[in-house]
mmCIF file of C-alpha atoms and ligand atoms in Angstrom:
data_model
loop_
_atom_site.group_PDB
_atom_site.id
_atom_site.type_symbol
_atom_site.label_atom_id
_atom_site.label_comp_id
_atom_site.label_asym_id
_atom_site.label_seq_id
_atom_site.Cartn_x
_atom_site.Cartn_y
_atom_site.Cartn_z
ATOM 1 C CA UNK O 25 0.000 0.000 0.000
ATOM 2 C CA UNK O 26 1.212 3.637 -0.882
ATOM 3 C CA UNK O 27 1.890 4.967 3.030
ATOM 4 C CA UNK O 28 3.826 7.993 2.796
ATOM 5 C CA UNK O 29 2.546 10.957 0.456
ATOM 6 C CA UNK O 30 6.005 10.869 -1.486
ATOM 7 C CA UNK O 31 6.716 11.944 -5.053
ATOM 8 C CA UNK O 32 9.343 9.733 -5.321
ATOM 9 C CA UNK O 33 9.595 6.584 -7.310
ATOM 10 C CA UNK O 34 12.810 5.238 -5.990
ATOM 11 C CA UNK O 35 12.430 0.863 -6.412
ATOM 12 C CA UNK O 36 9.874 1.009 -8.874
ATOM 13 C CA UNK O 37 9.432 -0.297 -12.558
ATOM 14 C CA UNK O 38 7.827 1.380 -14.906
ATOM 15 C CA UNK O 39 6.773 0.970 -18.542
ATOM 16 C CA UNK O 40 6.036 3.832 -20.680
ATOM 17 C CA UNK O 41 4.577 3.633 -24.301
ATOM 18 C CA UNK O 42 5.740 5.071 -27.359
ATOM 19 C CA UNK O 43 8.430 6.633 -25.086
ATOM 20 C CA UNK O 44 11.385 7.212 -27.789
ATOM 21 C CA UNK O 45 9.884 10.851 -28.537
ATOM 22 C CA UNK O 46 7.316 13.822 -27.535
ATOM 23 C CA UNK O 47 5.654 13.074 -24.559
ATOM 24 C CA UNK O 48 6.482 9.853 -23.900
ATOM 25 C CA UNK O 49 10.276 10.522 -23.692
ATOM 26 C CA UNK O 50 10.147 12.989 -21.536
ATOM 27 C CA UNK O 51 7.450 10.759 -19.046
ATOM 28 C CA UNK O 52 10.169 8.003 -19.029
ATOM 29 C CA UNK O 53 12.761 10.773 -18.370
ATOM 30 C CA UNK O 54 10.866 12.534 -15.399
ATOM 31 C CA UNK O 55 9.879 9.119 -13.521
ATOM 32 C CA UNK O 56 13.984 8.065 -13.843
ATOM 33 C CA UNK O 57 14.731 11.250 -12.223
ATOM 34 C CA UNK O 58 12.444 10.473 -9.692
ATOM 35 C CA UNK O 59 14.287 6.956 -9.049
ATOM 36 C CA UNK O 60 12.410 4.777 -11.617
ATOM 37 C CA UNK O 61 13.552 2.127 -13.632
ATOM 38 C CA UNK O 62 11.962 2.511 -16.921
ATOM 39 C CA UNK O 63 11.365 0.173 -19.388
ATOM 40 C CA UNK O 64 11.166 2.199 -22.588
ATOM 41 C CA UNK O 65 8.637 1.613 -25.392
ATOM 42 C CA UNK O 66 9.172 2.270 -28.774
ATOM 43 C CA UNK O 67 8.001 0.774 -32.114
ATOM 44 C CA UNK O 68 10.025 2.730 -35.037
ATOM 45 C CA UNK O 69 12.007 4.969 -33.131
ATOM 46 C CA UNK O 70 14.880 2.541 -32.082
ATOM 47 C CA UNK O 71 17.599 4.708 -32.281
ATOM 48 C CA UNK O 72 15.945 7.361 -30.293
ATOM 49 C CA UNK O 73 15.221 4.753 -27.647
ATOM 50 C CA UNK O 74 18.699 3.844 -27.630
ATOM 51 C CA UNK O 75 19.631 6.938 -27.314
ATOM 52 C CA UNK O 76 17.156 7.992 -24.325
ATOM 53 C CA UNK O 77 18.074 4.164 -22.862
ATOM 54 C CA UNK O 78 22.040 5.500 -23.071
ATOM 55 C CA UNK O 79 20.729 9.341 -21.338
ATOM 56 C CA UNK O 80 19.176 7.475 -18.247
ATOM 57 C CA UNK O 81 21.790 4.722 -17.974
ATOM 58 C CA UNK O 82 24.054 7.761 -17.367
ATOM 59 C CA UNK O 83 22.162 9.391 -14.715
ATOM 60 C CA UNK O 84 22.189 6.241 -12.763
ATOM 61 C CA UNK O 85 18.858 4.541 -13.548
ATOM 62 C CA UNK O 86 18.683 0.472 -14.956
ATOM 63 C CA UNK O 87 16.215 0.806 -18.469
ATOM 64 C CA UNK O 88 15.264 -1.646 -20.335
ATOM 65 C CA UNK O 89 14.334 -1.288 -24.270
ATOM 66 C CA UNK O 90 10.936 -3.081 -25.280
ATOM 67 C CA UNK O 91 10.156 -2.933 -28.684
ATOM 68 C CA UNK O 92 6.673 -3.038 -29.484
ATOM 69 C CA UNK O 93 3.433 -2.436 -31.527
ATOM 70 C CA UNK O 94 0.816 -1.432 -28.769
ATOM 71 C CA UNK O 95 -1.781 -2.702 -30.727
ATOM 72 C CA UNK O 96 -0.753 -6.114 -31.291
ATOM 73 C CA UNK O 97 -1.521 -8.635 -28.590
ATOM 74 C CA UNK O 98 0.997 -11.287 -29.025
ATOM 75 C CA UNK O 99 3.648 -8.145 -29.258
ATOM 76 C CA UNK O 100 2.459 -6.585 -25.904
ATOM 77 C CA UNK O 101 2.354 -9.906 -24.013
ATOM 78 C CA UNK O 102 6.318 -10.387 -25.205
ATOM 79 C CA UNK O 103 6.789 -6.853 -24.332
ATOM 80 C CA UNK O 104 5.873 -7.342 -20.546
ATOM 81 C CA UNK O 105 7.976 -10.320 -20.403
ATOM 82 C CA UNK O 106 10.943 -8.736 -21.445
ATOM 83 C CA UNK O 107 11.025 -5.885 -19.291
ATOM 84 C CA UNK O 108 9.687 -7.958 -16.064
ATOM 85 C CA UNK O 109 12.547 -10.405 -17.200
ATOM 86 C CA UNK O 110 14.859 -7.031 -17.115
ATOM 87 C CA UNK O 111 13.717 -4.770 -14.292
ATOM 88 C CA UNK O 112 10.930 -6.939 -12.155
ATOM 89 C CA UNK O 113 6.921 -7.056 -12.109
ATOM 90 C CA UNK O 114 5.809 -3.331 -13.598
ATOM 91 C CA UNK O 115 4.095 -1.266 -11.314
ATOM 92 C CA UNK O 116 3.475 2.088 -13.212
ATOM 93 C CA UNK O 117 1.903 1.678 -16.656
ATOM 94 C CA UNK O 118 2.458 5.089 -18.841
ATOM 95 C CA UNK O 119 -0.307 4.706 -21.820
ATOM 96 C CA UNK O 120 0.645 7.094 -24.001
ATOM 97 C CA UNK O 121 1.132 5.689 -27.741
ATOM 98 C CA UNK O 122 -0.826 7.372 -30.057
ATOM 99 C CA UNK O 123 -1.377 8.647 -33.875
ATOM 100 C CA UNK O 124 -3.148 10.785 -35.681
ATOM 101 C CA UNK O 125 -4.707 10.227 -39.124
ATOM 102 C CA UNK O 126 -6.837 13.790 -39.270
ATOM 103 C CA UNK O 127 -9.523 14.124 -41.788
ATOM 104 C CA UNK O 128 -13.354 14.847 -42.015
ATOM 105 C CA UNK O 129 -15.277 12.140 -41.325
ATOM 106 C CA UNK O 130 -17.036 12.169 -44.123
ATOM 107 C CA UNK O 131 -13.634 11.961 -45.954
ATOM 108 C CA UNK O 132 -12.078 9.635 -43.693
ATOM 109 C CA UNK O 133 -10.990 5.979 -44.524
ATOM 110 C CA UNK O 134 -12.386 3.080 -42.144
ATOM 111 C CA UNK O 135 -8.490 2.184 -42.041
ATOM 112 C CA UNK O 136 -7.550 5.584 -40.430
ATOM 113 C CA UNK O 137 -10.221 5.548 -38.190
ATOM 114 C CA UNK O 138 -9.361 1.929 -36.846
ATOM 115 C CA UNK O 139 -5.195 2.975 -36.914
ATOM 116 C CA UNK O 140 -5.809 5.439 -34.623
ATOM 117 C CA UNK O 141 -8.492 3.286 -32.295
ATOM 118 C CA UNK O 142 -6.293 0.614 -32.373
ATOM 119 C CA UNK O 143 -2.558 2.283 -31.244
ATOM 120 C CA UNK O 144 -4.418 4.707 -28.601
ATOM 121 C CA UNK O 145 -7.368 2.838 -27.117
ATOM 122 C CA UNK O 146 -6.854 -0.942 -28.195
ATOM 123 C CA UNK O 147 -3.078 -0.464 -27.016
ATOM 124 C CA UNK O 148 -3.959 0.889 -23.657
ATOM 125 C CA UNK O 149 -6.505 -1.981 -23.281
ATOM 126 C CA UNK O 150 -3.843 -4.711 -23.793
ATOM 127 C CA UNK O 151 -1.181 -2.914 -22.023
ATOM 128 C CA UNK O 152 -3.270 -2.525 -18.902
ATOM 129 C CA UNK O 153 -4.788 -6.108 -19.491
ATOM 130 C CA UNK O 154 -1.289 -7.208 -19.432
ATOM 131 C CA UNK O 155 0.102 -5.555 -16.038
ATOM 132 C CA UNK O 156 -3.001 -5.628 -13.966
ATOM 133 C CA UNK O 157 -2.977 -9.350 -12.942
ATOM 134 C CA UNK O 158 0.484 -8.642 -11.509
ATOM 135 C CA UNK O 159 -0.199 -5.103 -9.935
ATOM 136 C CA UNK O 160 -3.742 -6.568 -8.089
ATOM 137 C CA UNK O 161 -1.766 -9.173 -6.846
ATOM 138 C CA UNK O 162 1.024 -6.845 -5.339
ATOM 139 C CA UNK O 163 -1.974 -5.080 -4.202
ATOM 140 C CA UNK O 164 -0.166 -1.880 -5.343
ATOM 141 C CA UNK O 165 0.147 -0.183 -8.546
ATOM 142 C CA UNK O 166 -0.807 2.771 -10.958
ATOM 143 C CA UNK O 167 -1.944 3.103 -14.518
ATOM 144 C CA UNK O 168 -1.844 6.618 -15.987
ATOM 145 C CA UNK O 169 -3.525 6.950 -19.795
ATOM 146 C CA UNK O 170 -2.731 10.667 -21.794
ATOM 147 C CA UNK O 171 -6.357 11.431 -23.199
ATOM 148 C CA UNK O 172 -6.341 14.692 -24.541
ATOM 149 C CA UNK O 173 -8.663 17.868 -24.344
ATOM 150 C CA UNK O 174 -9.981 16.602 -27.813
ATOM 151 C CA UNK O 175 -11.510 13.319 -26.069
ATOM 152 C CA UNK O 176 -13.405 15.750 -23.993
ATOM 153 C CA UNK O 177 -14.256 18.408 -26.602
ATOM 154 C CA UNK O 178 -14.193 16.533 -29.470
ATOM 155 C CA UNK O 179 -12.723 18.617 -32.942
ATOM 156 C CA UNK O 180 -13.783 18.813 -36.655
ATOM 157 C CA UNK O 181 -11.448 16.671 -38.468
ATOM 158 C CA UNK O 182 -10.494 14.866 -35.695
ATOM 159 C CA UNK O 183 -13.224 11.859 -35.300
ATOM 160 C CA UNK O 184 -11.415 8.873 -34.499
ATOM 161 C CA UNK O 185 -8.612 10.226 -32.200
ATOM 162 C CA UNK O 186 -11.407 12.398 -30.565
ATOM 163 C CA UNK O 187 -13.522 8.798 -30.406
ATOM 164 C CA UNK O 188 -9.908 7.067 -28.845
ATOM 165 C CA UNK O 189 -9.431 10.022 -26.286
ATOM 166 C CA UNK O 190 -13.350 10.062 -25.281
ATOM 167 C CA UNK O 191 -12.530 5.842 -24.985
ATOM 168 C CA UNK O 192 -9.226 6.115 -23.216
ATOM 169 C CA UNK O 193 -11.407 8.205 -20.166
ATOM 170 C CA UNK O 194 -14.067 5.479 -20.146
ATOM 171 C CA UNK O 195 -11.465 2.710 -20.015
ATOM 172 C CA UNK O 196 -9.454 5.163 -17.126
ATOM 173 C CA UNK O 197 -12.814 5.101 -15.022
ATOM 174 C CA UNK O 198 -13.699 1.222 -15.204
ATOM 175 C CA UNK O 199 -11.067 0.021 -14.666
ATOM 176 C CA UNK O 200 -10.436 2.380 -11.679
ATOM 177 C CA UNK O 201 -13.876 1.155 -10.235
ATOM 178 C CA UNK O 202 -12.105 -2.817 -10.742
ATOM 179 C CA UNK O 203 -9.174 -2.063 -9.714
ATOM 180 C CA UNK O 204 -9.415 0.321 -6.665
ATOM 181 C CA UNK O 205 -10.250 -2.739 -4.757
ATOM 182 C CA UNK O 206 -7.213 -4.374 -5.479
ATOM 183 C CA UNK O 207 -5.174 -1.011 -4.538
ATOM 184 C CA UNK O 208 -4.132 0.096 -7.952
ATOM 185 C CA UNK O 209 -4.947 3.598 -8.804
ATOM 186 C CA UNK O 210 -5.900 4.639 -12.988
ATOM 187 C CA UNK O 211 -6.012 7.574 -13.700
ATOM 188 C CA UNK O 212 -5.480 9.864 -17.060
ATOM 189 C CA UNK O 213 -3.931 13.281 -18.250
ATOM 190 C CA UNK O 214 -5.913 14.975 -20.787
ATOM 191 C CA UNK O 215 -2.627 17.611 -22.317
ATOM 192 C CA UNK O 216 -3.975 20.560 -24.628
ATOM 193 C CA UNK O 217 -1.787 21.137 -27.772
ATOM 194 C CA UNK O 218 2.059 20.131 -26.536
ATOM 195 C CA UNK O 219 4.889 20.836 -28.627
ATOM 196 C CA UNK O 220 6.070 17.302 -30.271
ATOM 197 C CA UNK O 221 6.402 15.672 -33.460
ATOM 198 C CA UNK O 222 2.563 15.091 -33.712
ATOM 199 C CA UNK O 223 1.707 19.046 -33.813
ATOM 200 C CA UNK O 224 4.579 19.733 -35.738
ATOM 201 C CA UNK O 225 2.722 19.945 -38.502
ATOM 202 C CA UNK O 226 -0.326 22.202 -37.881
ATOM 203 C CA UNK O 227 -0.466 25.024 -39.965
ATOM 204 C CA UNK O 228 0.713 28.503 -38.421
ATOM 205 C CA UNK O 229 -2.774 30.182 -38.042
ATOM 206 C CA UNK O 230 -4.026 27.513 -36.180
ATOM 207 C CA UNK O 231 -1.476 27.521 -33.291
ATOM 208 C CA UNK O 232 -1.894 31.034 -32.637
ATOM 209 C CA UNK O 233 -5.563 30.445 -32.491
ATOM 210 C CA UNK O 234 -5.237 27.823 -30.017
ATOM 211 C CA UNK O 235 -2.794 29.984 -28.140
ATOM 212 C CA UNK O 236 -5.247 32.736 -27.974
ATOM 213 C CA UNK O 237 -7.908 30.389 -26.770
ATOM 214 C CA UNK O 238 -5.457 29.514 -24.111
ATOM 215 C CA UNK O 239 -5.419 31.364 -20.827
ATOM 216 C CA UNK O 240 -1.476 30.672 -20.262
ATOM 217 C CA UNK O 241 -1.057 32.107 -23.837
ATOM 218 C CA UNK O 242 1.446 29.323 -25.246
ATOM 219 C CA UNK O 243 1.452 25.719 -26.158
ATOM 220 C CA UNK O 244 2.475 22.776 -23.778
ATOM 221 C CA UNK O 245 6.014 21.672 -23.381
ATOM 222 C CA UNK O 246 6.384 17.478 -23.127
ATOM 223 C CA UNK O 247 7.856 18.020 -19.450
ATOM 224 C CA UNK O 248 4.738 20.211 -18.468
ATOM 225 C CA UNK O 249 3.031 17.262 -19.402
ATOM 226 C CA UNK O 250 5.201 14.309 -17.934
ATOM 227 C CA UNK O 251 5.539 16.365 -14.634
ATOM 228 C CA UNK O 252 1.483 15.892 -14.235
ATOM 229 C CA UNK O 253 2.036 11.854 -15.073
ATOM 230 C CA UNK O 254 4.678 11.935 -12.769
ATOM 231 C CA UNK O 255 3.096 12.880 -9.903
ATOM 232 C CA UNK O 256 -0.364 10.814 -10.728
ATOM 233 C CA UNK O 257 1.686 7.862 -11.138
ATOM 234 C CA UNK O 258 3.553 8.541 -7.161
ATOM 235 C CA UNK O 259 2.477 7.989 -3.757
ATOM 236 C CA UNK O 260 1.266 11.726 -3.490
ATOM 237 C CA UNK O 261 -1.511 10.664 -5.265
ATOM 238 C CA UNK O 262 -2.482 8.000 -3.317
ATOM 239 C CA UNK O 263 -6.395 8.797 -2.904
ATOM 240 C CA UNK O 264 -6.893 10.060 -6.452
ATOM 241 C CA UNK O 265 -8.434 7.140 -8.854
ATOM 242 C CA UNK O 266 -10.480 7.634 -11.938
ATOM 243 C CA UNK O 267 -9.520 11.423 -12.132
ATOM 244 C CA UNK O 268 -8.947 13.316 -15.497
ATOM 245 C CA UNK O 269 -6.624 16.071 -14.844
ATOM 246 C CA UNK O 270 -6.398 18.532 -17.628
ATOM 247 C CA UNK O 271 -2.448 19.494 -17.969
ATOM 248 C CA UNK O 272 -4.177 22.040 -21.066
ATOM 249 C CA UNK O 273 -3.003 25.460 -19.859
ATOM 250 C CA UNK O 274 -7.241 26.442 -19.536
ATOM 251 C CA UNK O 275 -7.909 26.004 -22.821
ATOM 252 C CA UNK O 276 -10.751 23.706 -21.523
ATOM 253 C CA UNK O 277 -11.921 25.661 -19.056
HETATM 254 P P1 NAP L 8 4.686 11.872 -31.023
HETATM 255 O O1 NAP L 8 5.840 12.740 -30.736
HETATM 256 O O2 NAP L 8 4.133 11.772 -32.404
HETATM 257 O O3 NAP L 8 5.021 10.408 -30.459
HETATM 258 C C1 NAP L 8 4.125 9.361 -30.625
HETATM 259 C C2 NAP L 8 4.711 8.167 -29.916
HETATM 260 O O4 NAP L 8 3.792 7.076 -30.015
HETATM 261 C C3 NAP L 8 6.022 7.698 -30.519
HETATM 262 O O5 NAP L 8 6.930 7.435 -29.479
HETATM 263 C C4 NAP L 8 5.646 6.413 -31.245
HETATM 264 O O6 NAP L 8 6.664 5.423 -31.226
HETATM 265 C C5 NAP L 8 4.503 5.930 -30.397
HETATM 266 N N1 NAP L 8 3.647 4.999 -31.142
HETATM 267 C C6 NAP L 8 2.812 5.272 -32.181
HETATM 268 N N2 NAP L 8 2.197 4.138 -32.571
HETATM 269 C C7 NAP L 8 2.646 3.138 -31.766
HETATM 270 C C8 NAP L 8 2.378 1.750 -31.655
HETATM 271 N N3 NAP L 8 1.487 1.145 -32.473
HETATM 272 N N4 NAP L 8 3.027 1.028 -30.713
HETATM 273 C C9 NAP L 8 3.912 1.623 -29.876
HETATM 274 N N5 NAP L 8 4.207 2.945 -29.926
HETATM 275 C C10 NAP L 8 3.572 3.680 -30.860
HETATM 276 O O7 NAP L 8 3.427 12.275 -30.150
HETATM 277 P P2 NAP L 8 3.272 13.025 -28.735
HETATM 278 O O8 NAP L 8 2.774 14.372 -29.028
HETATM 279 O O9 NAP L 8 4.437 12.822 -27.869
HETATM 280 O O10 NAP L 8 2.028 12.191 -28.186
HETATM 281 C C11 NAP L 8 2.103 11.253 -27.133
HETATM 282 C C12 NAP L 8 0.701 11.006 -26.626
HETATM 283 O O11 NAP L 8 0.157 12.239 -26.157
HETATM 284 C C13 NAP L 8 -0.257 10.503 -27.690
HETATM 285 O O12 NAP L 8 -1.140 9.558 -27.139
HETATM 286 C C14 NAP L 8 -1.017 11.763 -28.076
HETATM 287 O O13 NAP L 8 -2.275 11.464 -28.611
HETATM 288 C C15 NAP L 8 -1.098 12.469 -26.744
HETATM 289 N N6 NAP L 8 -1.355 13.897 -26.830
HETATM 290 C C16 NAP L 8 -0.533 14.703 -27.549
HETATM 291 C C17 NAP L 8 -0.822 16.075 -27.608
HETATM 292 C C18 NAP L 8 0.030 17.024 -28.398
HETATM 293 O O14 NAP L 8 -0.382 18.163 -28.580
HETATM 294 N N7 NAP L 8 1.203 16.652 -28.858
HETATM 295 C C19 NAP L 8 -1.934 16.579 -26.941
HETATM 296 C C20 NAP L 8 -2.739 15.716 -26.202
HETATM 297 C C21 NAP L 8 -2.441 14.374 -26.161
HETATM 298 P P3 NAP L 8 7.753 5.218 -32.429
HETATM 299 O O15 NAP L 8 8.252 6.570 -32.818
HETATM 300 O O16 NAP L 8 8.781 4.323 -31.817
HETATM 301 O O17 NAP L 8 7.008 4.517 -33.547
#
């Protein structure tokens, strides 16, 4: 049981998706500095992983490198053997793999809307599927899933990973309500726009529109998001399960 209201980490494992780049990187980053060991996630990015693996070796922490698709059951099953083979039974889940494939939906392919389905929301189901046994039985443990404001607002062009964000905060809340029980805490982080990779892309206009829409005036950095996982994934949040905390800068207020 989580006694003391600590931010610390020190003796645990934990597995973060999809955490070569953006968000994800900077998660598996933040929880080593808080005295993790972090099994790190990636599917295409292994040099980046390698890379990030090398960064945290450095600074004292024991990583492991888990190459996975999220999506794929037989891959995510392998992937928790490996790293509980490597660092020990995982007891903080990071789900944070995701895509985009943007489009209206009146445009959009059944393939893009099941791509992005199946990384964010399919992938978190596994991944959690896959760690829970072992986390009720410790009677200790905490999953954290990045939603996004989108999954609670929804945006034009934006269907299915509006549909997988809206999914990922249904999944967060049942399986708090099985899990709580068992003393694991779920929980998600629902980031505004955050500057990675995935909004690289977005056309000029549109990022100073959502800045203006945004109280704090500027976009997300990935450690202003990883600092919120950080602390829902430690022993100061001990009594917080099934929460949504918006890391969005009030642009949903
Ligand atoms: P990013 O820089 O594009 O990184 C996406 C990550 O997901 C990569 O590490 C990628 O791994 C991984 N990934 C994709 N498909 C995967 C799969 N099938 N299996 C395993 N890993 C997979 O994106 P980001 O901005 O950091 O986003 C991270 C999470 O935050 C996503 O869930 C995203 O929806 C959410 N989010 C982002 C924002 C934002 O504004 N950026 C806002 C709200 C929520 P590889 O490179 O190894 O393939």
């Amino acid at each position: 049981m989580e006694t003391e209201n600590t931010y610390s980490l020190q003796g645990q494992v934990a597995l973060v998706t999809g955490a070569a780049r953006g968000i994800g990187r900077a998660t598996a980053a933040a929880l080593a500095r808080a005295g993790a060991q972090v099994a790190i996630n990636f599917q295409s990015s292994g040099e980046a992983a390698e890379e990030l693996a090398a960064e945290l070796t450095a600074a004292g922490s024991k990583t492991v490198l888990a190459q996975a698709d999220v999506s794929d059951s037989a891959q995510v099953q392998s992937m928790i053997e490996t790293v509980e083979a490597g660092l020990g039974p995982v007891g903080i889940l990071v789900n944070n793999a995701g895509i985009t494939r943007d489009g209206l939906v009146m445009r959009m392919s059944e393939e893009d809307f099941d791509a992005v389905i199946a990384t964010s929301l399919r992938g978190a189901f596994l991944c959690s599927r896959a760690v829970a046994r072992g986390m009720m039985k410790a009677r200790t443990g905490s999953i954290v899933n990045v939603s996004s404001v989108i999954g609670l607002r929804g945006n034009a062009g934006q269907a299915n990973y509006a549909a997988a964000k809206a999914g990922l905060i249904g999944l967060t809340k049942s399986l708090a309500r099985e899990l709580g029980p068992r003393g694991v805490r779920v929980n998600a982080v629902a980031p505004g726009y955050v500057v990675t990779d995935m909004t690289a892309g977005l056309p000029e206009n549109m990022k100073e529109q959502v800045m203006r829409n945004t109280p704090l005036g500027r976009l997300a950095s990935p450690e202003e998001i990883a600092s919120a996982i950080a602390f829902l994934a430690s022993p100061a949040a001990a009594y917080i399960t099934g929460a949504v905390l918006p890391v969005d800068g009030g642009l949903g207020i």
